[in-house]
Coordinates of C-alpha atoms in Angstrom, one line a residue:
Chain G
X259 CA 12.0 3.3 20.6
X260 CA 8.4 3.3 22.8
X261 CA 6.0 3.8 20.1
X262 CA 5.0 0.0 19.7
X263 CA 2.6 -1.4 17.0
X264 CA -1.0 -0.6 17.0
X265 CA -2.8 -3.7 17.3
X266 CA -6.5 -2.7 16.6
X267 CA -7.9 -3.1 20.1
X268 CA -5.6 -1.1 21.6
X269 CA -6.9 1.7 19.1
X270 CA -10.1 0.9 20.3
X271 CA -8.7 1.3 24.0
X272 CA -7.1 4.9 23.5
X273 CA -10.4 5.8 21.7
X274 CA -12.3 5.1 24.4
X275 CA -9.3 6.8 27.1
X276 CA -9.3 9.8 25.2
X277 CA -13.0 9.9 26.0
X278 CA -13.1 9.6 29.3
X279 CA -10.2 10.4 30.7
X280 CA -8.4 13.5 30.4
X281 CA -11.1 15.3 28.4
X282 CA -12.4 17.5 31.5
X283 CA -8.8 18.5 32.2
X284 CA -8.4 20.3 29.0
X285 CA -11.9 21.4 28.2
X286 CA -11.3 24.9 27.2
X287 CA -14.2 27.1 25.6
X288 CA -13.6 27.6 22.1
X289 CA -12.3 24.5 21.7
X290 CA -15.9 23.1 19.4
X291 CA -15.0 25.7 17.3
X292 CA -11.6 25.0 16.5
X293 CA -12.0 21.5 16.4
X294 CA -14.4 21.8 13.5
X295 CA -12.2 24.3 11.3
X296 CA -9.6 22.1 11.9
X297 CA -11.0 19.1 11.1
X298 CA -12.9 21.3 7.7
X299 CA -10.6 19.7 4.9
X300 CA -11.0 16.2 6.4
X301 CA -15.1 17.1 7.1
X302 CA -15.4 18.1 3.4
X303 CA -13.8 14.9 2.0
X304 CA -14.9 12.8 3.8
X305 CA -18.4 14.5 2.6
X306 CA -17.9 14.9 -0.6
X307 CA -15.5 11.8 -1.1
X308 CA -16.3 9.2 0.6
X309 CA -19.7 8.8 2.4
X310 CA -21.5 10.6 -1.0
X311 CA -19.9 8.6 -3.0
X312 CA -20.7 5.4 -0.7
X313 CA -24.3 6.5 -1.5
X314 CA -24.5 7.0 -4.8
X315 CA -22.7 3.6 -5.8
X316 CA -25.3 1.9 -3.6
X317 CA -27.9 3.4 -5.5
X318 CA -26.2 3.1 -9.1
X319 CA -25.5 -1.0 -8.1
X320 CA -29.4 -1.2 -8.5
X321 CA -29.4 0.7 -11.6
X322 CA -28.2 0.3 -15.1
X323 CA -25.5 2.9 -15.8
X324 CA -23.6 4.1 -19.1
X325 CA -22.7 7.2 -17.5
X326 CA -24.7 8.9 -21.0
X327 CA -28.1 8.1 -20.2
X328 CA -29.5 8.6 -17.3
X329 CA -29.3 5.5 -14.7
X330 CA -32.5 3.1 -14.6
X331 CA -34.0 1.2 -11.5
X332 CA -33.5 -2.4 -12.5
X333 CA -33.7 -3.6 -8.6
X334 CA -31.2 -6.7 -7.6
X335 CA -31.0 -7.3 -11.7
X336 CA -27.2 -6.5 -11.5
X337 CA -26.4 -8.5 -8.4
X338 CA -28.6 -11.6 -10.0
X339 CA -26.5 -11.3 -13.0
X340 CA -23.8 -11.3 -11.6
X341 CA -23.7 -15.5 -10.5
X342 CA -24.2 -16.3 -14.0
X343 CA -21.8 -14.1 -14.8
X344 CA -18.8 -16.7 -16.1
X345 CA -16.0 -13.8 -15.9
X346 CA -17.2 -12.9 -12.7
X347 CA -17.2 -16.0 -11.0
X348 CA -14.0 -16.7 -13.1
X349 CA -12.8 -13.2 -11.0
X350 CA -14.0 -14.2 -7.5
X351 CA -11.8 -17.5 -8.1
X352 CA -8.7 -16.0 -8.9
X353 CA -9.0 -13.5 -6.2
X354 CA -9.7 -16.0 -3.6
X355 CA -6.7 -18.7 -5.0
X356 CA -4.6 -15.2 -4.6
X357 CA -5.5 -14.4 -1.5
X358 CA -5.6 -17.9 0.0
X359 CA -1.9 -18.8 -1.4
X360 CA -0.4 -14.9 -0.9
X361 CA -1.2 -14.3 2.5
X362 CA -0.1 -17.4 4.2
X363 CA 3.5 -17.4 1.8
X364 CA 3.9 -13.8 2.8
X365 CA 3.6 -13.8 6.0
X366 CA 5.7 -16.9 6.8
X367 CA 8.7 -15.2 4.5
X368 CA 8.3 -11.9 6.4
X369 CA 8.4 -14.1 9.9
X370 CA 11.2 -15.7 9.0
X371 CA 13.1 -12.5 7.6
X372 CA 12.1 -11.1 11.2
X373 CA 13.1 -13.9 13.2
X374 CA 16.4 -13.8 11.7
X375 CA 16.8 -10.4 11.7
X376 CA 15.9 -10.2 15.5
X377 CA 18.3 -9.8 18.1
X378 CA 21.4 -7.0 18.2
X379 CA 23.8 -7.6 15.6
X380 CA 26.1 -5.7 13.8
X381 CA 24.1 -4.2 10.6
X382 CA 21.2 -4.9 12.1
X383 CA 19.6 -1.3 10.2
X384 CA 21.2 -2.3 7.3
X385 CA 19.8 -5.3 6.7
X386 CA 15.7 -4.1 8.0
X387 CA 16.3 -1.6 5.1
X388 CA 17.7 -3.8 2.8
X389 CA 14.5 -6.3 2.8
X390 CA 12.2 -3.4 3.3
X391 CA 13.6 -2.0 0.1
X392 CA 11.2 -4.3 -2.6
X393 CA 8.1 -3.0 -0.5
X394 CA 8.5 0.8 -1.7
X395 CA 8.6 -0.1 -5.5
X396 CA 6.9 -3.7 -5.6
X397 CA 3.8 -1.8 -6.1
X398 CA 5.0 0.6 -9.6
X399 CA 4.4 -0.4 -13.4
X400 CA 8.2 0.0 -13.3
X401 CA 8.6 -3.7 -11.4
X402 CA 5.4 -5.3 -12.9
X403 CA 7.2 -5.0 -16.5
X404 CA 10.2 -6.5 -14.8
X405 CA 8.5 -9.1 -12.8
X406 CA 7.1 -9.9 -16.6
X407 CA 10.1 -10.0 -18.4
X408 CA 12.1 -12.1 -16.0
X409 CA 9.5 -14.4 -15.5
X410 CA 8.5 -15.1 -19.9
X411 CA 9.5 -17.7 -21.6
X412 CA 13.3 -18.3 -22.2
X413 CA 14.2 -15.7 -19.5
X414 CA 16.2 -15.7 -16.7
X415 CA 14.1 -18.0 -14.5
X416 CA 12.7 -19.8 -17.4
X417 CA 16.7 -20.5 -18.1
X418 CA 17.2 -21.7 -14.0
X419 CA 14.4 -24.2 -13.7
X420 CA 15.6 -25.6 -17.0
X421 CA 18.9 -26.2 -16.1
X422 CA 17.2 -28.1 -13.2
X423 CA 14.8 -29.8 -15.9
X424 CA 11.6 -28.2 -15.2
X425 CA 10.1 -26.6 -18.4
X426 CA 7.3 -24.0 -17.5
X427 CA 7.6 -22.7 -21.2
X428 CA 7.7 -19.5 -19.0
X429 CA 5.9 -18.6 -15.8
X430 CA 4.5 -15.6 -17.7
X431 CA 2.7 -16.9 -20.6
X432 CA 1.9 -20.0 -18.7
X433 CA -1.7 -20.5 -16.8
X434 CA -1.0 -22.6 -14.5
X435 CA 2.2 -20.8 -13.4
X436 CA 0.9 -16.9 -14.2
X437 CA -0.6 -16.4 -10.7
X438 CA 2.2 -17.6 -8.9
X439 CA 4.2 -15.3 -10.4
X440 CA 2.2 -12.9 -9.4
X441 CA 1.8 -14.5 -5.5
X442 CA 6.1 -14.1 -5.5
X443 CA 6.0 -10.7 -6.6
X444 CA 3.6 -9.7 -3.9
X445 CA 6.4 -12.1 -1.2
X446 CA 9.1 -10.0 -2.4
X447 CA 7.6 -6.7 -1.1
X448 CA 7.4 -8.4 2.5
X449 CA 9.1 -5.4 4.3
X450 CA 6.0 -4.6 5.4
X451 CA 4.6 -7.3 7.7
X452 CA 8.5 -7.6 8.1
X453 CA 8.9 -4.6 10.3
X454 CA 5.8 -5.2 12.2
X455 CA 7.0 -8.8 13.2
X456 CA 10.2 -7.0 14.2
X457 CA 8.9 -4.4 16.5
X458 CA 6.4 -7.3 17.8
X459 CA 9.8 -9.9 18.4
X460 CA 10.9 -7.1 20.2
X461 CA 8.0 -6.9 23.0
X462 CA 8.6 -10.7 24.0
X463 CA 10.2 -11.1 26.9
X464 CA 13.6 -13.0 26.7
X465 CA 13.4 -14.6 30.5
X466 CA 10.4 -16.9 29.4
X467 CA 13.2 -18.3 26.4
X468 CA 15.8 -18.4 28.9
X469 CA 13.2 -20.2 31.4
X470 CA 11.8 -22.5 28.5
X471 CA 16.0 -23.2 27.5
X472 CA 16.6 -24.6 31.7
X473 CA 13.6 -26.9 31.2
X474 CA 15.1 -28.3 28.1
X475 CA 12.8 -26.9 25.2
X476 CA 14.6 -27.1 21.9
X477 CA 14.4 -24.4 19.0
X478 CA 11.1 -25.5 17.6
X479 CA 9.5 -26.3 21.1
X480 CA 10.1 -22.2 21.9
X481 CA 9.4 -21.2 18.2
X482 CA 5.7 -22.6 19.0
X483 CA 5.4 -22.4 22.8
X484 CA 6.7 -18.7 23.1
X485 CA 7.3 -16.8 20.3
X486 CA 4.3 -17.5 18.1
X487 CA 1.5 -17.1 21.3
X488 CA 3.4 -13.7 22.2
X489 CA 3.5 -12.1 18.5
X490 CA 0.2 -13.1 18.1
X491 CA -1.5 -9.7 18.4
X492 CA 1.3 -8.7 15.5
X493 CA 0.3 -11.9 13.7
X494 CA -3.5 -11.2 13.5
X495 CA -2.8 -7.1 12.7
X496 CA -0.4 -8.4 9.8
X497 CA -3.0 -10.9 8.5
X498 CA -6.1 -8.4 8.3
X499 CA -4.2 -6.0 6.9
X500 CA -2.5 -8.3 4.4
X501 CA -5.6 -10.0 3.6
X502 CA -7.2 -6.5 2.7
X503 CA -4.8 -5.6 0.4
X504 CA -4.2 -9.2 -1.3
X505 CA -8.2 -8.8 -2.4
X506 CA -7.3 -5.2 -4.1
X507 CA -4.2 -6.1 -6.1
X508 CA -4.7 -4.0 -9.1
X509 CA -1.4 -2.4 -10.7
X510 CA 0.8 -5.8 -11.1
X511 CA -1.7 -7.9 -12.4
X512 CA -3.1 -5.3 -14.9
X513 CA 0.5 -5.0 -16.2
X514 CA 1.1 -8.7 -16.3
X515 CA -2.5 -9.4 -17.7
X516 CA -4.1 -6.4 -19.2
X517 CA -7.8 -6.3 -19.0
X518 CA -8.7 -9.7 -19.9
X519 CA -6.5 -11.6 -16.8
X520 CA -4.2 -12.7 -20.0
X521 CA -3.1 -15.5 -20.2
X522 CA -6.5 -17.6 -20.3
X523 CA -8.4 -15.5 -17.4
X524 CA -5.8 -16.8 -15.4
X525 CA -4.9 -13.3 -13.8
X526 CA -8.3 -11.7 -13.8
X527 CA -8.4 -10.4 -10.4
X528 CA -12.1 -9.3 -9.3
X529 CA -10.9 -5.6 -9.3
X530 CA -9.2 -5.9 -13.3
X531 CA -12.8 -7.3 -14.0
X532 CA -14.4 -4.5 -12.1
X533 CA -12.2 -2.1 -14.2
X534 CA -13.0 -3.7 -17.3
X535 CA -16.7 -3.3 -17.0
X536 CA -16.5 0.2 -15.6
X537 CA -14.4 1.9 -17.6
X538 CA -13.9 -0.5 -20.6
X539 CA -17.8 -1.0 -21.5
X540 CA -19.5 1.8 -19.0
X541 CA -21.3 -0.6 -17.6
X542 CA -21.5 1.4 -14.0
X543 CA -24.3 0.2 -12.5
X544 CA -22.9 -3.8 -12.8
X545 CA -19.3 -2.2 -12.1
X546 CA -21.1 -0.8 -8.4
X547 CA -22.9 -4.0 -7.7
X548 CA -19.2 -5.4 -7.9
X549 CA -17.8 -2.9 -5.7
X550 CA -20.5 -3.6 -2.7
X551 CA -20.2 -7.4 -3.5
X552 CA -16.3 -7.2 -3.3
X553 CA -16.9 -4.9 0.1
X554 CA -19.3 -7.5 1.5
X555 CA -16.9 -10.1 1.0
X556 CA -14.1 -8.2 2.5
X557 CA -16.2 -7.4 5.4
X558 CA -17.3 -11.3 5.5
X559 CA -13.6 -12.0 5.9
X560 CA -12.5 -9.5 8.7
X561 CA -15.2 -10.7 10.5
X562 CA -14.8 -14.5 9.9
X563 CA -11.1 -13.5 11.0
X564 CA -12.0 -11.4 14.2
X565 CA -14.2 -14.6 14.6
X566 CA -11.4 -17.1 15.0
X567 CA -8.8 -14.6 16.1
X568 CA -10.7 -15.2 19.7
X569 CA -9.3 -18.8 20.1
X570 CA -5.7 -18.0 19.3
X571 CA -4.5 -14.4 19.8
X572 CA -3.2 -13.8 23.5
X573 CA -3.1 -10.9 24.9
X574 CA -0.7 -10.8 28.1
X575 CA -2.1 -8.8 30.7
X576 CA 0.3 -6.3 31.2
X577 CA 1.6 -6.1 27.9
X578 CA 0.5 -2.1 27.4
X579 CA 2.5 -1.2 29.9
X580 CA 6.1 -2.9 29.5
X581 CA 8.5 -0.1 28.2
Chain J
X710 CA 31.8 -18.6 14.1
X711 CA 28.2 -18.8 14.4
X712 CA 28.0 -15.1 13.7
X713 CA 29.9 -15.6 10.5
X714 CA 27.5 -17.9 9.6
X715 CA 24.6 -15.5 10.2
X716 CA 25.6 -12.9 8.1
X717 CA 26.5 -15.5 5.1
X718 CA 23.2 -16.7 5.3
X719 CA 21.5 -13.2 5.4
X720 CA 23.0 -11.9 2.7
X721 CA 22.7 -14.6 0.3
X722 CA 19.3 -14.5 1.4
X723 CA 19.7 -10.6 0.5
X724 CA 21.1 -11.3 -2.2
X725 CA 18.0 -12.9 -3.8
X726 CA 15.7 -10.4 -2.9
X727 CA 18.0 -7.6 -4.4
X728 CA 18.8 -9.6 -7.3
X729 CA 15.9 -8.4 -9.7
X730 CA 16.7 -4.9 -8.9
X731 CA 20.5 -6.0 -9.7
X732 CA 19.1 -7.3 -13.2
X733 CA 17.1 -4.4 -14.2
X734 CA 20.0 -2.1 -13.7
X735 CA 22.5 -4.5 -15.5
X736 CA 19.9 -5.2 -17.9
X737 CA 19.4 -1.6 -18.5
X738 CA 23.0 -1.2 -20.8
X739 CA 22.7 -4.5 -22.6
X740 CA 21.5 -4.7 -26.3
X741 CA 17.7 -5.8 -25.9
X742 CA 18.4 -9.2 -27.9
X743 CA 21.2 -9.9 -25.1
X744 CA 18.7 -9.4 -22.5
X745 CA 16.3 -11.9 -22.7
X746 CA 17.6 -15.8 -22.9
X747 CA 21.2 -14.5 -21.1
X748 CA 21.3 -15.8 -17.7
X749 CA 24.8 -13.3 -17.6
X750 CA 24.1 -10.3 -15.0
X751 CA 26.5 -8.2 -16.5
X752 CA 26.9 -7.3 -19.9
X753 CA 29.6 -8.0 -21.8
X754 CA 29.6 -5.0 -23.7
X755 CA 28.0 -2.0 -22.2
X756 CA 26.1 0.3 -24.4
X757 CA 24.1 3.1 -23.3
X758 CA 22.0 2.8 -26.9
X759 CA 18.7 2.2 -24.7
X760 CA 18.9 5.5 -22.5
X761 CA 19.2 7.3 -25.9
X762 CA 16.1 5.6 -27.4
X763 CA 13.8 6.5 -24.0
X764 CA 15.2 10.1 -24.2
X765 CA 13.8 10.1 -27.7
X766 CA 10.7 9.7 -26.0
X767 CA 7.0 7.8 -26.5
X768 CA 4.6 9.2 -29.2
X769 CA 6.8 12.6 -29.7
X770 CA 6.6 13.5 -26.5
X771 CA 9.6 13.4 -24.9
X772 CA 10.7 11.7 -21.3
X773 CA 11.4 14.7 -19.4
X774 CA 7.9 15.8 -19.9
X775 CA 6.5 12.6 -18.1
X776 CA 8.8 12.8 -15.4
X777 CA 7.7 16.8 -15.0
X778 CA 4.1 15.7 -15.0
X779 CA 5.1 13.1 -12.1
X780 CA 7.0 15.6 -10.0
X781 CA 4.4 18.2 -10.3
X782 CA 1.7 15.5 -9.3
X783 CA 3.5 14.1 -6.4
X784 CA 4.9 17.3 -4.7
X785 CA 1.1 18.8 -4.8
X786 CA 0.5 15.7 -3.7
X787 CA 2.8 15.8 -0.8
X788 CA 1.5 19.8 0.6
X789 CA -2.0 18.6 -0.1
X790 CA -1.4 15.7 1.9
X791 CA 1.4 16.5 5.0
X792 CA -0.9 20.1 5.4
X793 CA -4.8 18.3 5.4
X794 CA -3.8 15.7 7.7
X795 CA -1.9 17.5 10.3
X796 CA -4.9 19.6 10.8
X797 CA -7.3 16.8 11.1
X798 CA -5.1 15.3 13.2
X799 CA -4.1 17.9 15.7
X800 CA -8.2 18.2 16.3
X801 CA -8.7 14.9 16.9
X802 CA -5.6 14.4 19.2
X803 CA -6.0 17.5 21.3
X804 CA -9.1 19.5 20.7
X805 CA -12.7 18.9 22.4
X806 CA -15.3 19.2 20.4
X807 CA -19.2 17.1 20.1
X808 CA -19.1 14.4 17.8
X809 CA -15.0 14.1 17.9
X810 CA -15.1 10.0 19.0
X811 CA -18.0 9.5 16.3
X812 CA -15.5 11.4 14.0
X813 CA -12.5 9.6 14.9
X814 CA -14.1 6.0 14.1
X815 CA -15.4 6.9 10.9
X816 CA -11.6 8.3 9.9
X817 CA -10.4 4.2 11.2
X818 CA -13.4 2.9 9.4
X819 CA -11.9 4.8 5.7
X820 CA -8.9 2.7 6.3
X821 CA -11.0 -0.7 5.7
X822 CA -13.1 0.2 2.9
X823 CA -11.9 -0.9 0.0
X824 CA -11.6 2.3 -2.7
X825 CA -13.4 0.7 -5.4
X826 CA -16.6 1.3 -3.7
X827 CA -15.8 5.1 -4.2
X828 CA -14.2 5.3 -7.9
X829 CA -17.2 4.7 -9.9
X830 CA -19.5 7.8 -8.4
X831 CA -16.1 9.9 -8.2
X832 CA -15.3 9.2 -11.3
X833 CA -19.1 10.2 -12.5
X834 CA -18.9 13.4 -10.1
X835 CA -15.8 14.8 -11.7
X836 CA -17.0 13.9 -15.0
X837 CA -20.4 16.2 -14.5
X838 CA -17.9 18.8 -13.4
X839 CA -15.7 18.7 -16.5
X840 CA -12.7 17.8 -14.7
X841 CA -11.4 14.5 -16.3
X842 CA -8.4 14.6 -18.1
X843 CA -7.4 17.2 -15.4
X844 CA -5.1 16.7 -11.7
X845 CA -7.5 18.0 -9.7
X846 CA -9.4 14.6 -9.5
X847 CA -6.1 13.2 -8.6
X848 CA -5.1 15.7 -6.2
X849 CA -8.7 16.6 -4.6
X850 CA -8.3 13.6 -2.1
X851 CA -4.8 14.8 -1.4
X852 CA -5.9 18.4 0.0
X853 CA -8.9 16.9 2.1
X854 CA -7.2 14.3 4.0
X855 CA -8.5 11.2 2.9
X856 CA -5.4 9.1 3.2
X857 CA -7.0 8.2 6.6
X858 CA -3.1 6.3 7.2
X859 CA -1.4 9.7 7.6
X860 CA -3.9 11.2 9.8
X861 CA -3.8 8.3 12.1
X862 CA -0.4 8.5 12.3
X863 CA 0.5 11.9 13.2
X864 CA -2.6 11.5 16.0
X865 CA -0.3 8.8 17.5
X866 CA 2.7 10.6 17.3
X867 CA 0.9 13.8 18.4
X868 CA -0.8 11.9 21.3
X869 CA 2.8 10.9 23.0
X870 CA 3.7 14.6 23.6
X871 CA 3.3 15.6 26.7
X872 CA 0.4 17.8 27.0
X873 CA 1.7 20.3 29.7
X874 CA 3.6 22.1 26.6
X875 CA 0.5 23.0 24.7
X876 CA -1.1 23.7 28.2
X877 CA 1.9 26.0 29.3
X878 CA 1.4 27.8 25.8
X879 CA -2.3 28.2 26.5
X880 CA -1.7 30.0 29.7
X881 CA 0.9 32.2 28.2
X882 CA -2.3 33.6 25.6
X883 CA -1.2 30.6 22.9
X884 CA -4.6 30.3 20.9
X885 CA -4.8 26.7 19.2
X886 CA -3.5 28.0 15.8
X887 CA -0.7 29.2 17.5
X888 CA -0.1 26.1 19.5
X889 CA -0.6 24.2 16.3
X890 CA 2.1 25.6 14.4
X891 CA 4.7 26.8 16.8
X892 CA 4.4 23.8 19.3
X893 CA 3.0 21.1 17.5
X894 CA 4.1 21.1 14.6
X895 CA 8.1 20.9 14.7
X896 CA 7.4 18.2 17.4
X897 CA 6.0 15.7 15.1
X898 CA 8.4 16.6 12.6
X899 CA 9.2 12.6 12.1
X900 CA 5.5 12.0 11.2
X901 CA 5.6 14.3 8.7
X902 CA 8.2 13.8 7.5
X903 CA 7.0 10.4 7.0
X904 CA 3.8 11.4 5.8
X905 CA 5.9 13.0 3.0
X906 CA 7.9 10.9 1.8
X907 CA 5.2 8.0 1.8
X908 CA 2.8 10.2 -0.2
X909 CA 5.8 11.6 -2.8
X910 CA 6.4 7.4 -3.6
X911 CA 2.8 6.5 -3.5
X912 CA 1.9 9.0 -6.0
X913 CA 5.0 8.8 -8.4
X914 CA 3.9 4.8 -8.3
X915 CA 0.2 5.6 -8.5
X916 CA -1.3 3.5 -11.6
X917 CA -4.9 3.6 -11.1
X918 CA -6.0 7.0 -10.8
X919 CA -4.2 8.6 -13.8
X920 CA -5.5 5.2 -15.4
X921 CA -9.0 6.2 -15.2
X922 CA -8.8 10.1 -14.8
X923 CA -6.3 11.1 -17.8
X924 CA -6.1 10.2 -21.8
X925 CA -4.1 12.6 -23.1
X926 CA -0.5 11.3 -23.5
X927 CA 1.3 14.7 -22.9
X928 CA -0.7 14.9 -19.1
X929 CA 0.3 11.3 -17.8
X930 CA 3.1 10.3 -15.4
X931 CA 5.6 7.9 -16.1
X932 CA 3.7 4.8 -14.8
X933 CA 1.5 5.5 -17.1
X934 CA 3.9 6.7 -20.1
X935 CA 5.6 3.0 -19.4
X936 CA 2.3 1.0 -20.3
X937 CA 2.4 3.5 -23.1
X938 CA 5.6 2.2 -24.3
X939 CA 4.5 -1.3 -24.1
X940 CA 1.8 -0.3 -26.3
X941 CA 4.4 1.8 -28.6
X942 CA 7.1 -0.7 -28.8
X943 CA 4.9 -4.2 -28.9
X944 CA 6.8 -5.0 -26.3
X945 CA 10.0 -5.9 -28.8
X946 CA 12.6 -3.1 -27.4
X947 CA 13.2 -4.8 -23.8
X948 CA 16.2 -2.6 -23.5
X949 CA 14.5 0.9 -23.6
X950 CA 11.6 -0.4 -21.5
X951 CA 13.9 -1.8 -19.1
X952 CA 15.7 1.4 -19.4
X953 CA 12.7 3.5 -18.5
X954 CA 11.9 1.5 -15.9
X955 CA 14.5 1.8 -14.3
X956 CA 14.8 5.6 -14.7
X957 CA 11.3 5.9 -13.0
X958 CA 12.1 3.9 -10.2
X959 CA 15.5 6.0 -9.6
X960 CA 13.3 8.8 -7.7
X961 CA 12.4 6.3 -5.3
X962 CA 15.5 4.4 -4.5
X963 CA 16.8 8.2 -3.8
X964 CA 14.3 8.7 -1.6
X965 CA 14.8 5.7 0.0
X966 CA 18.4 5.8 0.7
X967 CA 18.1 9.0 2.5
X968 CA 15.0 8.3 4.5
X969 CA 15.3 5.0 5.5
X970 CA 15.0 5.4 8.8
X971 CA 12.1 7.3 8.7
X972 CA 10.2 4.9 6.5
X973 CA 10.8 1.6 8.5
X974 CA 9.8 3.1 11.5
X975 CA 6.6 4.7 10.1
X976 CA 5.5 1.3 9.0
X977 CA 6.2 -0.3 12.8
X978 CA 4.7 2.3 14.3
X979 CA 1.4 2.5 11.8
X980 CA 1.7 -0.4 9.4
X981 CA 2.0 1.4 6.3
X982 CA 1.5 -0.5 3.5
X983 CA 5.1 0.0 1.3

């Protein structure tokens, strides 16, 4: 397999290359029209379903709009109100806590499994597929229902914990544990980052490990000094993707906690509150403002990650050419 | 010896990971009162009562109806997404036209855009067009290549096909359409299959779209029907709830078993979310 994982900057390099290099060679008369024709469904989609709605949403965020009366310009009121809205603050807190817990735990687990499965062993394909399985069904309502049931009072997990002397009263009904239950559900779906980690691990040259072993480096030392730096681009890619995804959890949280983030607001995710404001109370203006704050939040976190990445993501000079 | 230890370790970990699935599967054959509170995995007296209750349906609608709705949505989503994404991908990967680079960057940008920014105005638009409570809002985006992941996936795939192929076809007088149809499409079948499977599964599992757009129960796909079922039974009929959750998962699990190679490779190529 020569197809490698696509790290963001490799993409931008390809975009640049596509523009400069072979362009002249294949330029044909008529490419222009054909290009727009082939692209027309996408162009219609981007205008009608993305760019148009973005502009509308920005406008609505400065209005009060209830879907039935025409929107009223209220300026920054929606944005100002958020900071005094206890439920909004709660949703920010819940979401931030979730991102901070779920992302590192899931990535660590995914990397652990990837390292375990790296290398040539009988049944590798089987294990890879089996660990990936939960990722496909993890986002479904059925699994969220099952999860809630497994973690409710007196059910499987609770009973097991009681045996070792821990009484949580069931995670689903306990505000101190309900979020952790969703973190575990996210971790359980470690398949996607795991597969990407595996692709990254395959690119690490074996000679590095051999040389380090000759120098007497132990297992932990080799992990810190070789594996981690060598897979840092993949780690960064996973970190970015998982963070963005974690900001947007909805289905599992809704099934577990309903539109009010039960129990006691402990699962009142940002997206749940946004949904409740928009489609529960028909406060479309406020919900739009919330959506833009989310975009701003995700944007800031992304920029922050890219900034810090300079310090810890390493691109070895020849990695692009290695097959 | 080391190999044995490795396999034992990996299998033990796998057992933990797969436990919830096995647990549900087993629970569907237990009477409701034996599901909660019992640590026993296998049913002592297997029963089909749960499945029988599921087939009686919810709010007077048979479960077959919900399956049919999910299937219609999923199949149309697959057709729309594969067709529109392949067209766009061919344009991005092979054709030179003004603004291509900018448009490509816009496409990549939409990968990172939280869809929450779009749902409210999209809802307003579909409401004004009187299309709420139809499948149009759920399908429109699929036919308009709005899932950038797939466009990107296919672009990446087309890029690694040798250009000589299309160039020689062009020298033989083929136009863009026949290059696309006879040369590129057959060659990027793996990428198209990956796109099709993921689209099917995502559509099958989609909860949010149907939740905001559909209001008539007999149009509900399975995820909404499941939610309806919880509300109806006030969460007491665990057995039937489990059985219905399991039934909803069956197509996804089958797809996975048949196509896991494409799925796993698709993820490592494009970073697709499961």
